[in-house]
Short mmCIF file of C-alpha atoms in Angstrom, two decimals:
data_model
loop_
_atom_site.label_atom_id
_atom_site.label_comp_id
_atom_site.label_asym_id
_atom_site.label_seq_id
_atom_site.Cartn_x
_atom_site.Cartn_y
_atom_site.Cartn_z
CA UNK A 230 27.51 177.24 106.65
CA UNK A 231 30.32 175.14 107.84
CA UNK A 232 33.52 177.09 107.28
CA UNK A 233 37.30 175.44 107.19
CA UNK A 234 40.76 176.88 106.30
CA UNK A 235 43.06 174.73 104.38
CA UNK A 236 46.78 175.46 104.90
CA UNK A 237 49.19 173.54 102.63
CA UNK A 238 52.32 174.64 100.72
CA UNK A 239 51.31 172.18 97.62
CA UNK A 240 49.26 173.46 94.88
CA UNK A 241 47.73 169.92 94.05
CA UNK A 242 46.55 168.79 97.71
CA UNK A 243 45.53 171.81 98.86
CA UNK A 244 42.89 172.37 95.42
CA UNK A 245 42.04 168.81 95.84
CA UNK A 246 41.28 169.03 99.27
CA UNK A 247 39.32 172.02 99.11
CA UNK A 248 37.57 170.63 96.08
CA UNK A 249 36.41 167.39 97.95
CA UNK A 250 35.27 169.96 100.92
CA UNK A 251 33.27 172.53 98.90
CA UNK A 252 31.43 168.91 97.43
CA UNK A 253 30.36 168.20 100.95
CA UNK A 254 28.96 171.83 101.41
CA UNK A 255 31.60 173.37 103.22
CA UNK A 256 32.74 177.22 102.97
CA UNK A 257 36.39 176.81 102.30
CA UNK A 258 39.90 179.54 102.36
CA UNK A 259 43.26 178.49 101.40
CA UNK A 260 46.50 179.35 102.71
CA UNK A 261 50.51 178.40 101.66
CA UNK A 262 51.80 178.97 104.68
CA UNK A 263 51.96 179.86 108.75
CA UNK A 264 51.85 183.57 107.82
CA UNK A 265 49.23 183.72 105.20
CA UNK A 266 47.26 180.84 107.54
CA UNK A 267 47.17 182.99 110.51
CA UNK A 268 45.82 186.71 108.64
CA UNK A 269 43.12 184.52 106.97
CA UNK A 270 42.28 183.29 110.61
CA UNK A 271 42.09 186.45 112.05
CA UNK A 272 39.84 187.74 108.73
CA UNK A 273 37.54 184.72 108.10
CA UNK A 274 37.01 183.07 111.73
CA UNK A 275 37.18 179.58 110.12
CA UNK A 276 35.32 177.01 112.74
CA UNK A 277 38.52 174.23 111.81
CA UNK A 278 41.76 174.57 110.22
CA UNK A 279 43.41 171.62 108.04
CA UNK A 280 47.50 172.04 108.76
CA UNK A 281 49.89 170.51 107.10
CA UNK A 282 52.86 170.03 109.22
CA UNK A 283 56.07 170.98 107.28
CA UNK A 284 55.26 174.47 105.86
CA UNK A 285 57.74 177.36 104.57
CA UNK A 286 57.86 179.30 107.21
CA UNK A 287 56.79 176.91 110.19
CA UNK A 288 55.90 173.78 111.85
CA UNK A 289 52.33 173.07 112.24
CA UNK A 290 52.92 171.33 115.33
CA UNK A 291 53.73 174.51 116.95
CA UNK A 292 51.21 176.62 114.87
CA UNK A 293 48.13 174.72 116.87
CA UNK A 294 49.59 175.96 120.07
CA UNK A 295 49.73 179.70 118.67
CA UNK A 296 45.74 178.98 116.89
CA UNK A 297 44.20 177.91 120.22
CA UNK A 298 45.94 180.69 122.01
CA UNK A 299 44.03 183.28 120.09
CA UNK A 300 41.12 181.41 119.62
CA UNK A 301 40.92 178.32 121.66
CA UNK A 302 37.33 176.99 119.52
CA UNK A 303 38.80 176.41 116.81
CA UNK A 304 39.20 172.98 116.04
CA UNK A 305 43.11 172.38 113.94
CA UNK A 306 43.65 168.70 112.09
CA UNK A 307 47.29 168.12 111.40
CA UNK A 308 48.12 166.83 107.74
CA UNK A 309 51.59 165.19 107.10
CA UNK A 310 53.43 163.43 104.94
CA UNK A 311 55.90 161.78 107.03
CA UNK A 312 53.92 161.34 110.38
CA UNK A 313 55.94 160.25 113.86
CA UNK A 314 54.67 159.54 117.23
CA UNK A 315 56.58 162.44 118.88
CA UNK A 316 54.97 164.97 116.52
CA UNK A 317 51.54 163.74 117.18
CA UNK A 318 51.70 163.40 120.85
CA UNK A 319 53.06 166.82 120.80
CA UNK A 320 50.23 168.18 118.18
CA UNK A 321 47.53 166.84 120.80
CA UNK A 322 49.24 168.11 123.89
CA UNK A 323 49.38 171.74 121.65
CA UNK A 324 45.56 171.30 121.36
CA UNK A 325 45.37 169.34 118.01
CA UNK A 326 41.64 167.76 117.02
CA UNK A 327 44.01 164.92 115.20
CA UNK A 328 46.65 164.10 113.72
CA UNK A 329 46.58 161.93 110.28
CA UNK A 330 48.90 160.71 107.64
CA UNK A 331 48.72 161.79 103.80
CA UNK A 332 47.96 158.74 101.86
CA UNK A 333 47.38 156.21 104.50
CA UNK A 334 44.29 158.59 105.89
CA UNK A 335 42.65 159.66 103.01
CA UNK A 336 39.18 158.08 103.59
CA UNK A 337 39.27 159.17 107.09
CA UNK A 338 39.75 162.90 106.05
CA UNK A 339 36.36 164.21 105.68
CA UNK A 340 34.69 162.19 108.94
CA UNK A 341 37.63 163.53 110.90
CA UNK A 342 36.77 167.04 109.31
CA UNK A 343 33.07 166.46 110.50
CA UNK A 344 34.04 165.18 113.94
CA UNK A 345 36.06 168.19 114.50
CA UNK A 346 32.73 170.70 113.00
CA UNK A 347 30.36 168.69 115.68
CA UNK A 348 33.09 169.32 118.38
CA UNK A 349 32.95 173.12 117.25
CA UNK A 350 29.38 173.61 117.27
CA UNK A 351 28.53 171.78 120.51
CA UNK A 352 31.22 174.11 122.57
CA UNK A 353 29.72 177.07 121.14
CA UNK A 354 25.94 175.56 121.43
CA UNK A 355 26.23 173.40 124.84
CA UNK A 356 26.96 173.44 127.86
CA UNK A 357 26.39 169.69 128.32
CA UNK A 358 30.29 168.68 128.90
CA UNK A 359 29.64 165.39 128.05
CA UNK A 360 32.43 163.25 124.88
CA UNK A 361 30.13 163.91 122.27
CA UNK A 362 29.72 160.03 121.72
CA UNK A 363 27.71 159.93 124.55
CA UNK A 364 25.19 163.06 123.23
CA UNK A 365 23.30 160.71 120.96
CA UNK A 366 21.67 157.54 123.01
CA UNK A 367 23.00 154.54 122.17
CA UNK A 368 20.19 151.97 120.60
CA UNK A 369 20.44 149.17 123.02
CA UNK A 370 19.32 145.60 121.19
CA UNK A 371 18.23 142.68 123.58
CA UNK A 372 18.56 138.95 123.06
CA UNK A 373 15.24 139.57 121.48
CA UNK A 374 16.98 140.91 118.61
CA UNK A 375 18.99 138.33 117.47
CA UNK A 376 17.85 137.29 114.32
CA UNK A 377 18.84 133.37 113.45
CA UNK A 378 17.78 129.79 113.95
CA UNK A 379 20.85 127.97 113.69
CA UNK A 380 22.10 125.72 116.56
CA UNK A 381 25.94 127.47 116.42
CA UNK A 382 23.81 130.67 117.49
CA UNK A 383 21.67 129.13 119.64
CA UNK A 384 24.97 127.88 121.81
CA UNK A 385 26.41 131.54 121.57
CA UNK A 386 23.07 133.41 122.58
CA UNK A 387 23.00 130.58 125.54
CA UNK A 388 26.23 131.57 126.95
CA UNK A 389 25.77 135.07 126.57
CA UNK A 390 22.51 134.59 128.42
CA UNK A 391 24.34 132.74 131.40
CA UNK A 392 26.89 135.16 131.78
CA UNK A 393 24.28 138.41 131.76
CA UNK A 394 23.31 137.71 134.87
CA UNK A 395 26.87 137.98 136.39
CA UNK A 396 29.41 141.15 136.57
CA UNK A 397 32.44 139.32 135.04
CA UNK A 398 34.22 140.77 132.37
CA UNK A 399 33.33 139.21 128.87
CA UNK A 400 35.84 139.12 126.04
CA UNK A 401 33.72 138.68 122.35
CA UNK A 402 36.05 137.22 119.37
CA UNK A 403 35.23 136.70 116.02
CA UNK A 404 35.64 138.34 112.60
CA UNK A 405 34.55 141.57 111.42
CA UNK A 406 30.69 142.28 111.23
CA UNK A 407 29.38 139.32 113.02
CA UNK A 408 27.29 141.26 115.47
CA UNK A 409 30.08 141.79 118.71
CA UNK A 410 28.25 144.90 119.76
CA UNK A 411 24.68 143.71 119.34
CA UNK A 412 25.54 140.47 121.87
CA UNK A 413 27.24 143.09 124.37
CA UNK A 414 24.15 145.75 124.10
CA UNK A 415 21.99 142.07 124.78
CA UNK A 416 24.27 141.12 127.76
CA UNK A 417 23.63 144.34 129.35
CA UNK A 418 19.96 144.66 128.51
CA UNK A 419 19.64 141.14 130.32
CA UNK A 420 21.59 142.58 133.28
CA UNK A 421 21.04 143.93 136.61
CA UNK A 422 22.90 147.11 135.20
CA UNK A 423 20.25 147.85 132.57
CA UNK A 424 18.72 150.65 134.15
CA UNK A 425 22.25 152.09 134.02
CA UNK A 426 24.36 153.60 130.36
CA UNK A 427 25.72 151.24 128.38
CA UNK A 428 28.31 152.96 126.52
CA UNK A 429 30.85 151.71 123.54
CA UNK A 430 33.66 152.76 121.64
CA UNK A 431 35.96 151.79 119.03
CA UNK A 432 39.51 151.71 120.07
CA UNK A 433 40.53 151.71 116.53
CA UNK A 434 38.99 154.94 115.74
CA UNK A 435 41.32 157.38 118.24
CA UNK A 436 45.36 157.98 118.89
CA UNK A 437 46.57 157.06 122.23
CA UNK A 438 46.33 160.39 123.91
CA UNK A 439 42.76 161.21 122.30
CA UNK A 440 41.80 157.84 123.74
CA UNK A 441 42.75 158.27 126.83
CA UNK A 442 41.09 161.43 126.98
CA UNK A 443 38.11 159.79 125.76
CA UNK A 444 37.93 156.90 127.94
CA UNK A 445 39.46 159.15 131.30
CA UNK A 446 38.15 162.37 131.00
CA UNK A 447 40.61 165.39 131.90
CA UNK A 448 40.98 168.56 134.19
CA UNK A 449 40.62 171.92 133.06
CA UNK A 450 44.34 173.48 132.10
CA UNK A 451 45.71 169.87 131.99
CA UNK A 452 46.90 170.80 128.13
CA UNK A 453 46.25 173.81 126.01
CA UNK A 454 42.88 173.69 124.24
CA UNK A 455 41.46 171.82 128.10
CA UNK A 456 39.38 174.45 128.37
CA UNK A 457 37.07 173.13 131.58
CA UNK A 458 36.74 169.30 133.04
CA UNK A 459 35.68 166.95 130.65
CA UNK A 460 34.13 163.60 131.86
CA UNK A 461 35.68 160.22 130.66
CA UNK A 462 33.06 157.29 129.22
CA UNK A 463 34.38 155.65 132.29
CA UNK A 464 32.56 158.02 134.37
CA UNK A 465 29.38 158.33 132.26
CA UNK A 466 29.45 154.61 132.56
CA UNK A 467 29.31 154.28 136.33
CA UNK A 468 27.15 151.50 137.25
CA UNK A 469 26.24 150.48 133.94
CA UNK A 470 28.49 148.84 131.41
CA UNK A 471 31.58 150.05 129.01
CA UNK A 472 32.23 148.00 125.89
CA UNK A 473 35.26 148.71 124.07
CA UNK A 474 35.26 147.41 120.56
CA UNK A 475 38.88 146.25 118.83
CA UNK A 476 40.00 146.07 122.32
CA UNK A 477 43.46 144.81 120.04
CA UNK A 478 43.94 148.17 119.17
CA UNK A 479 44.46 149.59 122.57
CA UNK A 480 48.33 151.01 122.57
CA UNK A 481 50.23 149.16 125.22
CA UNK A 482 50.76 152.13 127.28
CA UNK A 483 47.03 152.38 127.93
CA UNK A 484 46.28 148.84 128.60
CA UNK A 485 48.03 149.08 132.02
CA UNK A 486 45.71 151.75 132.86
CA UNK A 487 42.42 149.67 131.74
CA UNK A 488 43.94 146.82 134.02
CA UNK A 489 43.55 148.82 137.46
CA UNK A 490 40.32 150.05 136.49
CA UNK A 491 39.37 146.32 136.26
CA UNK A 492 41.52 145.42 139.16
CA UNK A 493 40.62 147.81 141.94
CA UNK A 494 37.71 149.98 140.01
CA UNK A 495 40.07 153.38 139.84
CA UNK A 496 41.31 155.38 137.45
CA UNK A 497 43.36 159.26 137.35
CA UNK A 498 41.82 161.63 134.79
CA UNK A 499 44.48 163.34 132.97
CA UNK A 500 45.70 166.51 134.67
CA UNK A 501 44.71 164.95 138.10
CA UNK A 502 46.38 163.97 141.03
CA UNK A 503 44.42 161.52 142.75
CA UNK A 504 42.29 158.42 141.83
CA UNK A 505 38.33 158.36 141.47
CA UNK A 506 36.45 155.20 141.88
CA UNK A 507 33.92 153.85 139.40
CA UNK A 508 31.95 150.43 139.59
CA UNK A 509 31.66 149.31 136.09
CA UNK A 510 31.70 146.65 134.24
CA UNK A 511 33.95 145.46 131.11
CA UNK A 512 33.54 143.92 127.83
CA UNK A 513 35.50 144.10 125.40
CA UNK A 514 35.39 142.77 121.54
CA UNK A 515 38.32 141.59 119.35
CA UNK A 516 38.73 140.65 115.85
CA UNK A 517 42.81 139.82 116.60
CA UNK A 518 43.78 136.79 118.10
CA UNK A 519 45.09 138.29 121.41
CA UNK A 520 47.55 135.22 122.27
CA UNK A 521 49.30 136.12 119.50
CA UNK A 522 49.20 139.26 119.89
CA UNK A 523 50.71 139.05 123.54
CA UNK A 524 53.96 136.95 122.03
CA UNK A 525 54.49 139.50 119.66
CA UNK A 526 54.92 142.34 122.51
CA UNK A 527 51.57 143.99 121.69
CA UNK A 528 48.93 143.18 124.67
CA UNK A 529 49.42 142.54 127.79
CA UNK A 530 48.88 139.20 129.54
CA UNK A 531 47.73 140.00 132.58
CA UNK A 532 44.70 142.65 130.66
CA UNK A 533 44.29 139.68 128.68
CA UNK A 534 43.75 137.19 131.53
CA UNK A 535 41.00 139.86 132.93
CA UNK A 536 39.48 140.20 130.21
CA UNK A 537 38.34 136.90 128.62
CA UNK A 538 37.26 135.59 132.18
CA UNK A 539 34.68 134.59 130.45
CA UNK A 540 35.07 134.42 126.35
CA UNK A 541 32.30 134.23 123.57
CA UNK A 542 33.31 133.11 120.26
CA UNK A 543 30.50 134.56 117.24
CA UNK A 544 30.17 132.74 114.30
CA UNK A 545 31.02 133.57 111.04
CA UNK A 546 27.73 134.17 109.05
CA UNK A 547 29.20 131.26 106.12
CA UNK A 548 29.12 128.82 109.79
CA UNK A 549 25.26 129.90 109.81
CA UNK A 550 24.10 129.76 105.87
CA UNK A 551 20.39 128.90 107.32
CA UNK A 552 20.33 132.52 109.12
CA UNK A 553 20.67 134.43 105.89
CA UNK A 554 17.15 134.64 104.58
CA UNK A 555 15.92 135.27 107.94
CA UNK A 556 18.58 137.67 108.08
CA UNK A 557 17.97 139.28 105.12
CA UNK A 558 14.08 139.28 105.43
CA UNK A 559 14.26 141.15 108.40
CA UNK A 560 16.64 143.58 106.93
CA UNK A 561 14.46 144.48 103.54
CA UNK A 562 11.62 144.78 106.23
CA UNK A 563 13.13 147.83 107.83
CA UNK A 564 15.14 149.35 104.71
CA UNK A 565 11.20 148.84 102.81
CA UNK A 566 10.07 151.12 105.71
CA UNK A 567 13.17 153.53 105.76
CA UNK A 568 12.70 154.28 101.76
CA UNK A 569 9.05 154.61 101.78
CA UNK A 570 9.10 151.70 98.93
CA UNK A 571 6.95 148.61 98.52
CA UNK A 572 9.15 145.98 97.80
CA UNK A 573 7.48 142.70 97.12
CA UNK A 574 10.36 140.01 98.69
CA UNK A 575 13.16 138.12 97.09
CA UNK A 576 13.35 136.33 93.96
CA UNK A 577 14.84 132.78 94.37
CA UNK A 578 17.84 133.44 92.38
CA UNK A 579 18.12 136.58 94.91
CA UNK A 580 17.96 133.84 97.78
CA UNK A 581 20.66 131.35 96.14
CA UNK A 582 22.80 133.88 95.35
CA UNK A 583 22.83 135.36 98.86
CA UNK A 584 22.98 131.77 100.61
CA UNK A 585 25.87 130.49 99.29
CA UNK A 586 28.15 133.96 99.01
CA UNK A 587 30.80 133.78 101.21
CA UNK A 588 29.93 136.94 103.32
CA UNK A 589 33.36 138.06 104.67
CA UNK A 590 32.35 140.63 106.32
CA UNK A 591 29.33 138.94 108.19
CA UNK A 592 26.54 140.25 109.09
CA UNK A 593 27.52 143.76 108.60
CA UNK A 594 28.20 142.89 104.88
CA UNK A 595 24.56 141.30 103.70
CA UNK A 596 23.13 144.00 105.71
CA UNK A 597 25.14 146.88 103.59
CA UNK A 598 23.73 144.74 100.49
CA UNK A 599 20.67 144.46 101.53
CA UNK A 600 19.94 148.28 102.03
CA UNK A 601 21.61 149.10 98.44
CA UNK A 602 19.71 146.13 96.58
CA UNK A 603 16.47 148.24 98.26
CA UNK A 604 17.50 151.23 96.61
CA UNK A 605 17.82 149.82 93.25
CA UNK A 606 15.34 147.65 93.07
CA UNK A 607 11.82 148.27 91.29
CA UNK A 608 9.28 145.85 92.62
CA UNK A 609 11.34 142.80 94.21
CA UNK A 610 14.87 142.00 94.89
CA UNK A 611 16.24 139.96 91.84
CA UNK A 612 19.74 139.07 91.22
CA UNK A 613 20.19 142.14 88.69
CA UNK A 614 19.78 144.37 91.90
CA UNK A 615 22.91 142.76 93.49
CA UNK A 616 26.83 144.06 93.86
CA UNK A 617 28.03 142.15 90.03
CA UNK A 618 30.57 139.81 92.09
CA UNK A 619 27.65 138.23 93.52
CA UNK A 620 25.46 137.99 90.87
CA UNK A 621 28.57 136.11 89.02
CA UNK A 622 30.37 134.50 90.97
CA UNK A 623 34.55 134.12 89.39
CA UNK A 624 34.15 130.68 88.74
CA UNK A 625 31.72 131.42 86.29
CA UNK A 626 32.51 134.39 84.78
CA UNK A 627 33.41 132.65 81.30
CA UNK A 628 34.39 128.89 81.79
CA UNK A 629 35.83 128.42 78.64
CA UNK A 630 38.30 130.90 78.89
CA UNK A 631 38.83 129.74 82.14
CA UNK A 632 40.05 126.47 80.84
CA UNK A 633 41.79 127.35 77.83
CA UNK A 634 43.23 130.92 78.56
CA UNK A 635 42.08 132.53 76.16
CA UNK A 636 39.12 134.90 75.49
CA UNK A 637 38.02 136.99 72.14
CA UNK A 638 39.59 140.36 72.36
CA UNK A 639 36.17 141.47 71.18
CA UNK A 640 34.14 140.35 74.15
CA UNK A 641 36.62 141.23 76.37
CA UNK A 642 36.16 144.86 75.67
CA UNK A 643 32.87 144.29 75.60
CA UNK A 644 32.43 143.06 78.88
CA UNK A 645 35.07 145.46 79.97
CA UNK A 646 32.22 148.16 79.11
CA UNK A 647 29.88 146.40 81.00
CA UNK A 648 31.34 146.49 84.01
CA UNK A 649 31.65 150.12 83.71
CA UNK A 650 28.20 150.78 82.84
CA UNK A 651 27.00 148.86 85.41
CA UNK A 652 29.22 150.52 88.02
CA UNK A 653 28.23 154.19 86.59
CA UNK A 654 24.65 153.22 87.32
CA UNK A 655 25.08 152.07 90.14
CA UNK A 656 27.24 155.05 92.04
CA UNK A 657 24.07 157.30 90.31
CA UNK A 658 21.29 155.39 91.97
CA UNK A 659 23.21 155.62 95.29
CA UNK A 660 24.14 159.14 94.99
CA UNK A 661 20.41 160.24 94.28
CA UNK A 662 19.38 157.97 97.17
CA UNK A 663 21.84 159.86 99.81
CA UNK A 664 20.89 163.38 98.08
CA UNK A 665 24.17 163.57 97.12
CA UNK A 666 26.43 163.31 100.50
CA UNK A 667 29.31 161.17 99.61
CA UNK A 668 30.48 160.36 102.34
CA UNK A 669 26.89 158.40 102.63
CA UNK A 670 27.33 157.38 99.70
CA UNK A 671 31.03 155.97 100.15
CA UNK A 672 29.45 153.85 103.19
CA UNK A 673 26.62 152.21 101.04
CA UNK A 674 29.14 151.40 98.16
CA UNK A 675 31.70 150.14 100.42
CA UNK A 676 34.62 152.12 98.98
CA UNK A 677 36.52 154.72 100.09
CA UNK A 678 35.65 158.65 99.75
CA UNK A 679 38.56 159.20 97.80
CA UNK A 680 37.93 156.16 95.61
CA UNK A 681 34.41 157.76 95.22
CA UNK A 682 35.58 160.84 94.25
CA UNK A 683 37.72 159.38 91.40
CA UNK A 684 34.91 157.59 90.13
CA UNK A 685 32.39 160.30 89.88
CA UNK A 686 35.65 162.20 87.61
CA UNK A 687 36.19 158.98 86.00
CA UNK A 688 32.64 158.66 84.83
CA UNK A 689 32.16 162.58 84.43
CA UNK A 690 29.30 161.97 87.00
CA UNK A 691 29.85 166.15 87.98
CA UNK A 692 28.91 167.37 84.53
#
């Protein structure tokens, strides 16, 4: 069983916390502060700790270097309530996993938690010093694989085909969930770097330091916790292709290191004192408009300028309406397969419905609909199986109250109950589907864990 320690001087956090873990399976201890933290440490072995910063008798900041002295495997996540860049460059320097924010982080408590357990396991399991991003093979989707008649897609799968064939960086813009990483997976399939790793990550999804320590790779004894060498995706991507997704997100101070890699092919891991080479090749995805973002002090112009030597623009899936069924009847094909269900198409209320949604988050968002309509379906996808705000859309939710302002008391609290049935049904269904992992669960119903969490209490769904 995965085992965590929980140190937190208040009553409320640290019970909920340990509540939410123990629902995901995990073996959890509880501490008030440094003292009591480090004695149920040395009794229970946990595999991570949860820390809040400001304790009674300590800083956490300085606890992680004093944790991964005694036993460097351990895995320690910093919790605070008043987070500052100075305490988390020094938590990750000290050997900190992460360091998050009460409140703001929430949702990203648990995955963190998990990251931190696969980190754990693999050090004591492996050898294989490899980011553990790179462990599980990347699916790698060709041109092939673009699903879509439309001539706007047609024009953006044209480009992307010219440029394949070429080593120039390629900057991808567009909104959220219109497929960025699928076209940069098909420009490398289509390249003469194919036979090499293609290998992404999300610069959203890692601090500064843990970023550059992800991208760079470090020397053994560089920082506490740097227990041997640890290869950058830089390096794993020699010869092959890096794509680095939210490329807006990069902090500034980083960006100048990207640029030289791009410039002259060399990069310093951290804890080094000279340069290694690397021939690879860059692209890079944004959802941010990145001129604005360079007048407002936040990217560089010259990273910019390298980046989008040649820039693809992807369609928002409401600028492609005639690519949703197609869309859509590819994805009940596989998520048919996936459930083991016979599922007999789409109604043609289903179809409207879908068609003329608005879809703002692409691609990603029918496709998230798509696999939960399969789950609660019984024969065929009809409108009842869809999220409620598209099977009504506002404008019709009651036109005459609409126009005159006013609506019976009586069906209000009526359709006030509705809702809530409908919604209690729903987070069931999904939660038998996923076997009861939330955090599964949280993905499929598009809300956040701790959202999830206050539903199931809300609707008793424990008892």
């Amino acid at each position: 069983m995965n085992t965590l320690l929980i140190i937190d001087d208040e009553p409320i956090i640290r019970k909920l916390l340990s509540r939410m873990m123990e629902l995901e399976g995990y073996e959890v201890w509880q501490a008030v502060d440094c003292t009591q933290g480090m004695r149920q440490i040395k009794l229970h072995k946990p595999q991570v700790v949860l820390c809040d910063v400001f304790l009674p008798d300590g800083n956490g900041v300085d606890m992680v270097k004093k944790i991964k002295l005694e036993t460097p495997l351990i895995e320690v996540i910093l919790l605070t309530a008043h987070g500052n860049i100075e305490d988390g460059v020094q938590a990750i320097k000290n050997g900190a996993f992460d360091y998050i924010t009460k409140g703001d982080d929430n949702n990203k408590i648990i995955p963190i938690i998990s990251r931190a357990m696969d980190q754990v396991n693999s050090q004591q399991n492996s050898n294989n010093d490899l980011p553990k991003i790179d462990k599980k093979p990347l699916q790698v989707n060709s041109f092939n694989t673009i699903i879509g008649n439309s001539e706007t897609l047609h024009r953006v799968e044209e480009l992307a085909r010219k440029v394949a064939d070429t080593d120039i960086p390629v900057l991808l813009t567009g909104e959220t969930g219109t497929g960025k990483e699928v076209f940069a997976q098909a420009i490398h399939s289509a390249s003469s770097r194919s036979k090499f790793p293609v290998v992404a990550i999300n610069c959203s999804a890692f601090s500064r330091d843990l970023l550059e320590s992800e991208l760079f790779g470090y020397r053994a004894g560089s920082f506490t916790g740097a227990m041997k060498d640890k290869k950058g995706l830089v390096e794993v991507a020699n010869h092959g292709t890096l794509f680095l997704d939210e490329i807006g997100e990069m902090a500034y101070p980083l960006q100048a290191k990207l640029l030289r890699v791009l410039e002259s092919g060399e990069y310093i891991k951290i804890g080094d004192t000279s340069p290694s080479q690397v021939d690879v090749r860059i692209i890079s995805a944004t959802n941010r408009d990145l001129k604005n973002e360079i007048i407002a002090g936040n990217f560089r112009e010259d990273l910019f300028y390298r980046l989008s030597v040649f820039q693809i623009h992807l369609p928002a899936l409401r600028e492609r309406r005639e690519d949703i069924p197609l869309l859509a009847k590819s994805f009940l094909a596989r998520y048919s397969e996936k459930l083991g269900k016979h599922i007999d198409g789409m109604s043609s209320e289903f179809l409207n419905a879908i068609t003329s949604a608005e879809w703002h988050g692409n691609v990603r968002e029918l496709k998230n609909v798509i696999e939960r309509s399969a789950i609660v379906c019984d024969s065929s996808l009809t409108l009842q199986d869809l999220p409620f705000d598209l099977q009504v859309p506002y404008s019709s939710y009651n036109s005459s109250s609409l126009s005159t302002g006013v609506q019976n008391s009586d069906d209000a609290k009526s359709f006030d109950f509705e809702l809530a049935e409908i919604e209690r049904r729903h987070i069931v269904r999904v939660l038998q589907h996923t076997n009861g992992n939330k955090t599964e669960a949280a993905r499929l119903l598009k809300i956040g864990l701790t959202t999830l969490y206050r539903k199931i209490d809300e609707y008793k769904l424990n008892k």
